Structures are given as structure tokens and as C-alpha cells.
GROMACS .gro file of C-alpha atoms in nm:
model
  340
    1MET     CA    1  -0.421   0.700  -0.321
    2LYS     CA    2  -0.412   0.321  -0.403
    3LYS     CA    3  -0.450  -0.023  -0.386
    4LEU     CA    4  -0.817  -0.027  -0.402
    5PHE     CA    5  -0.925  -0.389  -0.443
    6LEU     CA    6  -0.586  -0.505  -0.571
    7VAL     CA    7  -0.625  -0.836  -0.507
    8VAL     CA    8  -0.614  -1.162  -0.372
    9SER     CA    9  -0.433  -1.184  -0.732
   10ILE     CA   10  -0.113  -1.138  -0.540
   11LEU     CA   11  -0.191  -1.438  -0.369
   12ILE     CA   12  -0.264  -1.657  -0.654
   13PHE     CA   13   0.036  -1.876  -0.573
   14SER     CA   14   0.052  -1.878  -0.223
   15LEU     CA   15  -0.305  -1.937  -0.152
   16GLY     CA   16  -0.346  -2.189  -0.428
   17LEU     CA   17  -0.052  -2.407  -0.326
   18VAL     CA   18  -0.153  -2.396   0.021
   19ALA     CA   19  -0.491  -2.568  -0.078
   20CYS     CA   20  -0.286  -2.849  -0.242
   21GLY     CA   21  -0.249  -3.029   0.082
   22SER     CA   22  -0.580  -3.158   0.195
   23LYS     CA   23  -0.454  -3.194   0.548
   24GLU     CA   24  -0.340  -2.827   0.557
   25LYS     CA   25  -0.658  -2.723   0.375
   26GLU     CA   26  -0.856  -2.879   0.682
   27GLU     CA   27  -0.661  -2.722   0.912
   28ALA     CA   28  -0.683  -2.358   0.763
   29LYS     CA   29  -0.881  -2.110   0.924
   30SER     CA   30  -0.986  -1.812   0.707
   31LYS     CA   31  -1.207  -1.502   0.749
   32THR     CA   32  -1.293  -1.237   0.509
   33GLU     CA   33  -1.455  -0.902   0.566
   34LEU     CA   34  -1.475  -0.552   0.405
   35PHE     CA   35  -1.255  -0.298   0.571
   36MET     CA   36  -1.082   0.034   0.450
   37GLY     CA   37  -1.239   0.012   0.111
   38THR     CA   38  -1.091  -0.314   0.033
   39VAL     CA   39  -1.133  -0.708   0.081
   40VAL     CA   40  -0.914  -0.819   0.400
   41ASN     CA   41  -0.858  -1.186   0.430
   42ILE     CA   42  -0.669  -1.347   0.699
   43LYS     CA   43  -0.594  -1.690   0.663
   44ILE     CA   44  -0.406  -1.901   0.972
   45PHE     CA   45  -0.285  -2.262   0.980
   46ASP     CA   46  -0.259  -2.290   1.365
   47GLY     CA   47  -0.406  -2.100   1.636
   48ASP     CA   48  -0.767  -2.075   1.741
   49GLU     CA   49  -1.048  -1.912   1.541
   50TYR     CA   50  -1.096  -1.647   1.802
   51VAL     CA   51  -0.761  -1.497   1.688
   52LEU     CA   52  -0.911  -1.393   1.355
   53ASP     CA   53  -1.172  -1.211   1.566
   54LYS     CA   54  -0.927  -1.036   1.766
   55ALA     CA   55  -0.749  -0.955   1.448
   56PHE     CA   56  -1.039  -0.802   1.292
   57ASN     CA   57  -1.124  -0.594   1.576
   58ARG     CA   58  -0.786  -0.434   1.554
   59VAL     CA   59  -0.866  -0.360   1.178
   60LYS     CA   60  -1.193  -0.210   1.273
   61GLU     CA   61  -1.033   0.023   1.539
   62ILE     CA   62  -0.775   0.154   1.296
   63GLU     CA   63  -1.025   0.204   0.999
   64ASP     CA   64  -1.249   0.395   1.257
   65LEU     CA   65  -0.922   0.634   1.322
   66VAL     CA   66  -0.785   0.710   0.989
   67SER     CA   67  -1.029   0.629   0.701
   68ILE     CA   68  -1.090   0.928   0.485
   69ASN     CA   69  -1.412   0.794   0.375
   70LYS     CA   70  -1.593   0.766   0.709
   71VAL     CA   71  -1.722   1.085   0.896
   72GLY     CA   72  -1.621   1.144   1.236
   73THR     CA   73  -1.273   0.967   1.244
   74GLU     CA   74  -0.978   1.141   1.379
   75LEU     CA   75  -0.839   1.180   1.032
   76ASP     CA   76  -1.154   1.354   0.956
   77LYS     CA   77  -1.151   1.589   1.246
   78LEU     CA   78  -0.801   1.657   1.168
   79ASN     CA   79  -0.854   1.765   0.797
   80GLU     CA   80  -1.159   1.965   0.922
   81ASN     CA   81  -0.963   2.173   1.180
   82ALA     CA   82  -0.701   2.258   0.902
   83GLY     CA   83  -0.583   2.621   0.940
   84ILE     CA   84  -0.803   2.653   1.275
   85GLN     CA   85  -0.641   2.448   1.546
   86SER     CA   86  -0.436   2.161   1.622
   87VAL     CA   87  -0.593   1.800   1.717
   88LYS     CA   88  -0.459   1.564   1.974
   89LEU     CA   89  -0.451   1.210   1.810
   90SER     CA   90  -0.438   0.861   1.926
   91ASP     CA   91  -0.107   0.647   1.942
   92ASP     CA   92  -0.231   0.487   1.605
   93SER     CA   93  -0.308   0.790   1.419
   94PHE     CA   94  -0.014   0.992   1.527
   95TYR     CA   95   0.235   0.705   1.433
   96ILE     CA   96   0.097   0.656   1.088
   97ILE     CA   97   0.111   1.043   1.000
   98LYS     CA   98   0.463   1.085   1.172
   99LYS     CA   99   0.578   0.773   0.934
  100GLY     CA  100   0.384   0.945   0.634
  101ILE     CA  101   0.594   1.266   0.691
  102GLU     CA  102   0.925   1.073   0.734
  103TYR     CA  103   0.880   0.933   0.383
  104SER     CA  104   0.758   1.271   0.245
  105LYS     CA  105   1.073   1.405   0.368
  106LEU     CA  106   1.273   1.111   0.220
  107SER     CA  107   1.140   1.176  -0.125
  108ASN     CA  108   1.166   1.554  -0.083
  109GLY     CA  109   0.805   1.609  -0.149
  110GLY     CA  110   0.775   1.354  -0.453
  111TYR     CA  111   0.555   1.163  -0.229
  112ASP     CA  112   0.330   1.364   0.025
  113ILE     CA  113   0.073   1.261   0.250
  114SER     CA  114  -0.083   1.606   0.223
  115ILE     CA  115  -0.194   1.511  -0.136
  116GLY     CA  116  -0.559   1.484  -0.015
  117PRO     CA  117  -0.696   1.809  -0.188
  118LEU     CA  118  -0.581   1.656  -0.518
  119VAL     CA  119  -0.698   1.305  -0.473
  120LYS     CA  120  -1.056   1.443  -0.409
  121LEU     CA  121  -1.041   1.684  -0.678
  122TRP     CA  122  -0.956   1.391  -0.958
  123SER     CA  123  -1.153   1.139  -0.766
  124ILE     CA  124  -0.998   0.863  -0.980
  125GLY     CA  125  -1.176   0.516  -0.910
  126LEU     CA  126  -1.486   0.682  -0.822
  127PRO     CA  127  -1.810   0.761  -1.032
  128GLU     CA  128  -1.751   1.153  -1.003
  129ALA     CA  129  -1.373   1.117  -1.140
  130LYS     CA  130  -1.322   1.383  -1.363
  131VAL     CA  131  -1.023   1.573  -1.541
  132PRO     CA  132  -0.987   1.910  -1.334
  133SER     CA  133  -0.922   2.237  -1.517
  134GLU     CA  134  -0.574   2.388  -1.475
  135ASP     CA  135  -0.715   2.652  -1.252
  136GLU     CA  136  -0.875   2.403  -1.014
  137ILE     CA  137  -0.531   2.201  -1.009
  138LYS     CA  138  -0.327   2.525  -0.934
  139GLU     CA  139  -0.572   2.619  -0.650
  140LYS     CA  140  -0.530   2.273  -0.489
  141LEU     CA  141  -0.177   2.247  -0.508
  142THR     CA  142  -0.155   2.574  -0.285
  143LYS     CA  143  -0.271   2.320  -0.007
  144ILE     CA  144  -0.023   2.059  -0.061
  145ASN     CA  145   0.297   2.066   0.128
  146TYR     CA  146   0.406   1.818   0.398
  147LYS     CA  147   0.618   2.087   0.567
  148ASP     CA  148   0.290   2.273   0.668
  149VAL     CA  149   0.212   1.963   0.900
  150GLU     CA  150   0.335   2.060   1.235
  151ILE     CA  151   0.380   1.778   1.457
  152ASN     CA  152   0.418   1.786   1.868
  153GLU     CA  153   0.576   1.473   1.960
  154GLU     CA  154   0.504   1.541   2.361
  155THR     CA  155   0.132   1.597   2.322
  156LYS     CA  156   0.076   1.389   2.022
  157GLU     CA  157  -0.105   1.697   1.862
  158ILE     CA  158  -0.077   1.779   1.472
  159PHE     CA  159  -0.173   2.121   1.317
  160LEU     CA  160  -0.241   2.143   0.944
  161LYS     CA  161  -0.120   2.513   0.896
  162LYS     CA  162  -0.349   2.611   0.573
  163LYS     CA  163  -0.715   2.585   0.544
  164GLY     CA  164  -0.817   2.333   0.300
  165MET     CA  165  -0.536   2.116   0.364
  166ILE     CA  166  -0.623   1.707   0.361
  167LEU     CA  167  -0.413   1.441   0.468
  168ASP     CA  168  -0.479   1.133   0.284
  169LEU     CA  169  -0.319   0.823   0.432
  170GLY     CA  170  -0.419   0.551   0.171
  171SER     CA  171  -0.066   0.511   0.072
  172ILE     CA  172   0.024   0.412   0.420
  173ALA     CA  173  -0.253   0.320   0.636
  174LYS     CA  174  -0.311  -0.051   0.518
  175GLY     CA  175   0.045  -0.129   0.545
  176TYR     CA  176   0.030  -0.037   0.931
  177THR     CA  177  -0.273  -0.239   0.962
  178ALA     CA  178  -0.113  -0.554   0.811
  179ASP     CA  179   0.175  -0.499   1.071
  180GLU     CA  180  -0.076  -0.464   1.342
  181ILE     CA  181  -0.252  -0.798   1.232
  182VAL     CA  182   0.064  -0.977   1.220
  183LYS     CA  183   0.189  -0.863   1.562
  184ILE     CA  184  -0.141  -1.004   1.707
  185LEU     CA  185  -0.091  -1.327   1.533
  186LYS     CA  186   0.253  -1.361   1.668
  187GLU     CA  187   0.136  -1.278   2.021
  188GLU     CA  188  -0.134  -1.542   2.016
  189GLY     CA  189   0.127  -1.784   1.881
  190VAL     CA  190   0.033  -1.811   1.534
  191LYS     CA  191   0.340  -1.935   1.347
  192LYS     CA  192   0.198  -1.977   0.961
  193ALA     CA  193  -0.063  -1.751   0.825
  194VAL     CA  194  -0.137  -1.529   0.520
  195VAL     CA  195  -0.279  -1.180   0.539
  196ASP     CA  196  -0.419  -0.983   0.256
  197LEU     CA  197  -0.543  -0.626   0.278
  198GLY     CA  198  -0.610  -0.568  -0.104
  199GLY     CA  199  -0.272  -0.584  -0.238
  200ASN     CA  200  -0.073  -0.576   0.097
  201VAL     CA  201   0.028  -0.902   0.168
  202TYR     CA  202   0.217  -1.044   0.475
  203VAL     CA  203   0.330  -1.425   0.480
  204LEU     CA  204   0.413  -1.537   0.814
  205GLY     CA  205   0.635  -1.837   0.858
  206GLU     CA  206   0.700  -2.083   0.573
  207LYS     CA  207   0.464  -2.281   0.334
  208GLU     CA  208   0.598  -2.593   0.459
  209LYS     CA  209   0.922  -2.683   0.661
  210ASP     CA  210   1.228  -2.531   0.499
  211LYS     CA  211   0.995  -2.420   0.188
  212PRO     CA  212   0.918  -2.043   0.128
  213TRP     CA  213   0.580  -1.911   0.015
  214LYS     CA  214   0.542  -1.891  -0.363
  215ILE     CA  215   0.376  -1.533  -0.443
  216GLY     CA  216   0.289  -1.419  -0.771
  217VAL     CA  217   0.344  -1.090  -0.901
  218GLN     CA  218   0.071  -0.896  -1.076
  219ASN     CA  219   0.096  -0.853  -1.454
  220PRO     CA  220   0.032  -0.475  -1.481
  221PHE     CA  221  -0.107  -0.498  -1.820
  222SER     CA  222  -0.371  -0.773  -1.779
  223ASP     CA  223  -0.675  -0.861  -1.537
  224ARG     CA  224  -0.612  -0.952  -1.190
  225GLY     CA  225  -0.471  -1.296  -1.129
  226ASP     CA  226  -0.254  -1.300  -1.447
  227VAL     CA  227   0.124  -1.295  -1.330
  228VAL     CA  228   0.456  -1.192  -1.485
  229GLY     CA  229   0.650  -1.427  -1.214
  230ALA     CA  230   0.683  -1.519  -0.880
  231ILE     CA  231   0.915  -1.466  -0.528
  232TYR     CA  232   1.009  -1.726  -0.276
  233VAL     CA  233   0.979  -1.556   0.050
  234LYS     CA  234   0.894  -1.604   0.414
  235ASP     CA  235   0.799  -1.359   0.709
  236LYS     CA  236   0.783  -1.062   0.452
  237SER     CA  237   0.530  -0.811   0.333
  238ILE     CA  238   0.488  -0.765  -0.037
  239VAL     CA  239   0.297  -0.479  -0.156
  240THR     CA  240   0.233  -0.396  -0.508
  241THR     CA  241   0.109  -0.083  -0.679
  242GLY     CA  242   0.084   0.009  -1.041
  243ILE     CA  243  -0.093   0.226  -1.325
  244TYR     CA  244  -0.350  -0.088  -1.373
  245GLU     CA  245  -0.508  -0.042  -1.022
  246ARG     CA  246  -0.725   0.273  -1.084
  247PHE     CA  247  -0.752   0.522  -1.372
  248LEU     CA  248  -0.973   0.758  -1.562
  249GLU     CA  249  -1.031   0.740  -1.932
  250LYS     CA  250  -1.085   1.059  -2.126
  251GLY     CA  251  -1.087   1.037  -2.512
  252ASP     CA  252  -0.773   0.850  -2.614
  253LYS     CA  253  -0.573   0.945  -2.297
  254LYS     CA  254  -0.577   0.725  -1.974
  255TYR     CA  255  -0.512   0.889  -1.628
  256HIS     CA  256  -0.383   0.670  -1.357
  257HIS     CA  257  -0.428   0.756  -0.983
  258ILE     CA  258  -0.058   0.809  -0.875
  259LEU     CA  259  -0.078   1.192  -0.853
  260ASN     CA  260   0.224   1.438  -0.859
  261PRO     CA  261   0.189   1.667  -0.581
  262LYS     CA  262   0.415   1.922  -0.753
  263THR     CA  263   0.238   1.918  -1.108
  264GLY     CA  264  -0.108   1.818  -0.994
  265TYR     CA  265  -0.129   1.531  -1.268
  266PRO     CA  266  -0.060   1.176  -1.263
  267TYR     CA  267   0.304   1.105  -1.275
  268GLU     CA  268   0.463   1.040  -1.623
  269SER     CA  269   0.688   0.723  -1.581
  270GLU     CA  270   0.806   0.441  -1.736
  271ILE     CA  271   0.699   0.243  -1.455
  272ALA     CA  272   0.404   0.018  -1.506
  273GLY     CA  273   0.405  -0.170  -1.186
  274VAL     CA  274   0.627  -0.202  -0.876
  275THR     CA  275   0.640  -0.460  -0.590
  276ILE     CA  276   0.816  -0.386  -0.276
  277VAL     CA  277   0.929  -0.662  -0.037
  278SER     CA  278   0.991  -0.580   0.323
  279ASP     CA  279   1.000  -0.686   0.672
  280LYS     CA  280   0.713  -0.414   0.780
  281SER     CA  281   0.423  -0.362   0.537
  282ILE     CA  282   0.396   0.014   0.662
  283ASP     CA  283   0.736   0.067   0.491
  284GLY     CA  284   0.642  -0.145   0.171
  285ASP     CA  285   0.336   0.047   0.132
  286ALA     CA  286   0.476   0.391   0.136
  287LEU     CA  287   0.777   0.296  -0.073
  288SER     CA  288   0.559   0.122  -0.351
  289THR     CA  289   0.407   0.480  -0.403
  290LEU     CA  290   0.754   0.664  -0.339
  291VAL     CA  291   0.962   0.478  -0.576
  292PHE     CA  292   0.703   0.494  -0.857
  293THR     CA  293   0.741   0.877  -0.846
  294LYS     CA  294   1.143   0.814  -0.902
  295GLY     CA  295   1.142   0.614  -1.212
  296ILE     CA  296   1.326   0.272  -1.255
  297ASN     CA  297   1.693   0.415  -1.245
  298GLU     CA  298   1.659   0.605  -0.933
  299GLY     CA  299   1.426   0.380  -0.760
  300MET     CA  300   1.642   0.097  -0.798
  301LYS     CA  301   1.933   0.300  -0.656
  302PHE     CA  302   1.710   0.432  -0.366
  303ILE     CA  303   1.578   0.078  -0.283
  304ASN     CA  304   1.940  -0.087  -0.319
  305ASN     CA  305   2.044   0.174  -0.037
  306LEU     CA  306   1.779   0.051   0.196
  307GLU     CA  307   1.846  -0.226   0.459
  308GLY     CA  308   1.606  -0.504   0.441
  309VAL     CA  309   1.408  -0.396   0.146
  310ASP     CA  310   1.399  -0.518  -0.225
  311ALA     CA  311   1.165  -0.452  -0.531
  312ILE     CA  312   1.068  -0.562  -0.860
  313PHE     CA  313   0.994  -0.316  -1.121
  314VAL     CA  314   0.789  -0.379  -1.450
  315ASP     CA  315   0.836  -0.098  -1.713
  316VAL     CA  316   0.577  -0.001  -1.987
  317ASN     CA  317   0.788  -0.218  -2.226
  318LYS     CA  318   0.751  -0.540  -2.026
  319ASN     CA  319   1.103  -0.545  -1.890
  320ILE     CA  320   1.167  -0.673  -1.549
  321TYR     CA  321   1.413  -0.510  -1.294
  322LEU     CA  322   1.507  -0.666  -0.979
  323THR     CA  323   1.704  -0.516  -0.687
  324ASP     CA  324   2.014  -0.688  -0.569
  325GLY     CA  325   1.852  -0.876  -0.294
  326ILE     CA  326   1.567  -1.018  -0.462
  327GLU     CA  327   1.751  -1.159  -0.776
  328ASP     CA  328   1.782  -1.520  -0.657
  329LYS     CA  329   1.444  -1.540  -0.520
  330PHE     CA  330   1.263  -1.450  -0.833
  331GLU     CA  331   1.105  -1.680  -1.135
  332LEU     CA  332   1.004  -1.545  -1.437
  333ILE     CA  333   0.678  -1.721  -1.571
  334ASN     CA  334   0.531  -1.500  -1.807
  335LYS     CA  335   0.770  -1.530  -2.128
  336ASP     CA  336   0.609  -1.197  -2.295
  337PHE     CA  337   0.839  -1.028  -2.018
  338LYS     CA  338   1.215  -0.993  -2.011
  339GLU     CA  339   1.459  -0.978  -1.712
  340LYS     CA  340   1.692  -0.678  -1.771
   0.00000   0.00000   0.00000
């Protein structure tokens, strides 16, 4: 599921403003590569260039473990052994899956990392995308249940109980990767950076002394780069998801990519887009999908009860809803939208 090629648009302000100062622009070191199905950009404003190479080596390590689109990864091996035997995993893969299960439990299955059979069936965003038959959907639903994922903490083995089960970590793996990049940057003494993994953004430090970064929030009804507003943050992860990212059009109906693991169809929600602001990107990644499944009222309550996490919701009627901790950090820019 997810933030495929979502953008550098969320960085329209952060990167744009950085470029305003010629001294900063000269000092900045940046590297961009294609990983995990998206464009990954790391920009540092102090530290040596080798740090970028070290960070990208870490990205490749994680991709080679948990990419669902590469043959021979640990995730591929785990899915291939569904209903057959348990598979021993690396610390990275085990941790990501364990966190995914935690969020699946937290949502009572509204968010479920075992949704892989449905994701492959619909293939939204790919050339083979189609609207499946009801019979096809019913058959796949029998293979989706996070409770059928057995985790052995001692041996770091995982067993998928049913044949045909498929874990899809697309809604959480990029967040973990962003956190690992930030960890490396901090270990190497970098104090100011912008990390972007196709919509999973982390801003390290401040833009300038006593000045936070200004990050644009994507307009869910428009092209990438068009924003509804901006937030002012430092040392935070910003993750956005919405109905505009990937969708399938059939006749006059549009099917977005956020699938309901209980019905087999895309979620019907008044939410057009949601942005999660958190300390850890792995949390923001999972929560951006999880709260989408709850709707605005329940989603707002849910986020307000979490420590250190905030959200910006945009509904289909162009209303903007802010959780308690972000109200004084948000600036409305597009007057076609209205704060509620």
C-alpha cells in the first residue's frame, strides 16, 4: 500500500527556503537515488559527504530485506513459506513486522499488514490494475488476518499460518528506513538535514537558529507541489497519505489504494488526505494509513490520545481538521480550504 512517488512536494517549502540563502546552498550536500519504489533524497547541511553514502547503504540493506517487489528478500521468503514453515528473520525484518502487528492490533484489524493478497489482487497503481470480482475478493479475504501471524520473540522466527498469506510492509517499511537514516546522521554528528522517502519526510534540527522548518502540506485534490498550508516543525517526521496518491478509474468510479481488509474494497471515507507529525517515522507511516481507516472524528480522538503525535486531516469538502498539539504550528495558505 502506499506513498508511491508522493513527493518531494511535501518539501516545497523546506527545500525551497533552504535554497534562499546562498551560503547554505553552497554548504548543502545532497544525494538522490531510487529505492523501495520511490525517489529517496537526503540533504545534509553539515558533516562529510561519506555520510550520505553510508545512509544509502543502509537504505539498500533494508530494501533487500523487506521489499515485496524483489525476489529473494526475507519478506519474499516468509510469504513463500506461508502455511508451510516458520522463517528466521533478521533484526530489521522482525522489528518491522512486530511493529506492524502492534498497529494491526491497535486498530482491531482495520489496518492489517497481512493485506498483501488484496493489494496484489487489485494492483492499484500498476499496469495490471483491475476491479476484481466479488468471488475473487471473498477468496482473498480468507487469507487476511494479522492474528494468523505467529511471532517467536526468542528465536525471531515468524510463521504465517495459512497458505496464500502475504505480508505487505509498504505502509510501515519506509518509516523504519527514514528512522534508520536519521539514526546514522545523528551518529555521524549531522545536526541539520532533510530526509525524504517519497512522502515520508524527516527534518533534523532547525532551518536556522531558533527557526523551525516550514513544511508544505499537500493539496489532496491537485497536482503534487500544490499545498493547502504549512506546518512549522523541527526534529520531526511528517508522513502524508491520501486518495490522490494511487487510484484506479473504471467508468465514472475512482478506486483509491487504501483497501479495507474486512470488505476487500477501498475504504469509503470522508478523508481526502491525512498528515501525521511524530517523533518516529515508523509510527507516522503506520498511523497515516491507520487513521484513514477510522474517519475524521474517530481519527482525531485516536491521535489526541497518543503522546507526541499530531495530525492534519483534509476532508472531501475541503475542510481542515487539526489535532490539539498542531493548531499553533499550522498556517493556512490555500483559501479554498477552511479550518474547522
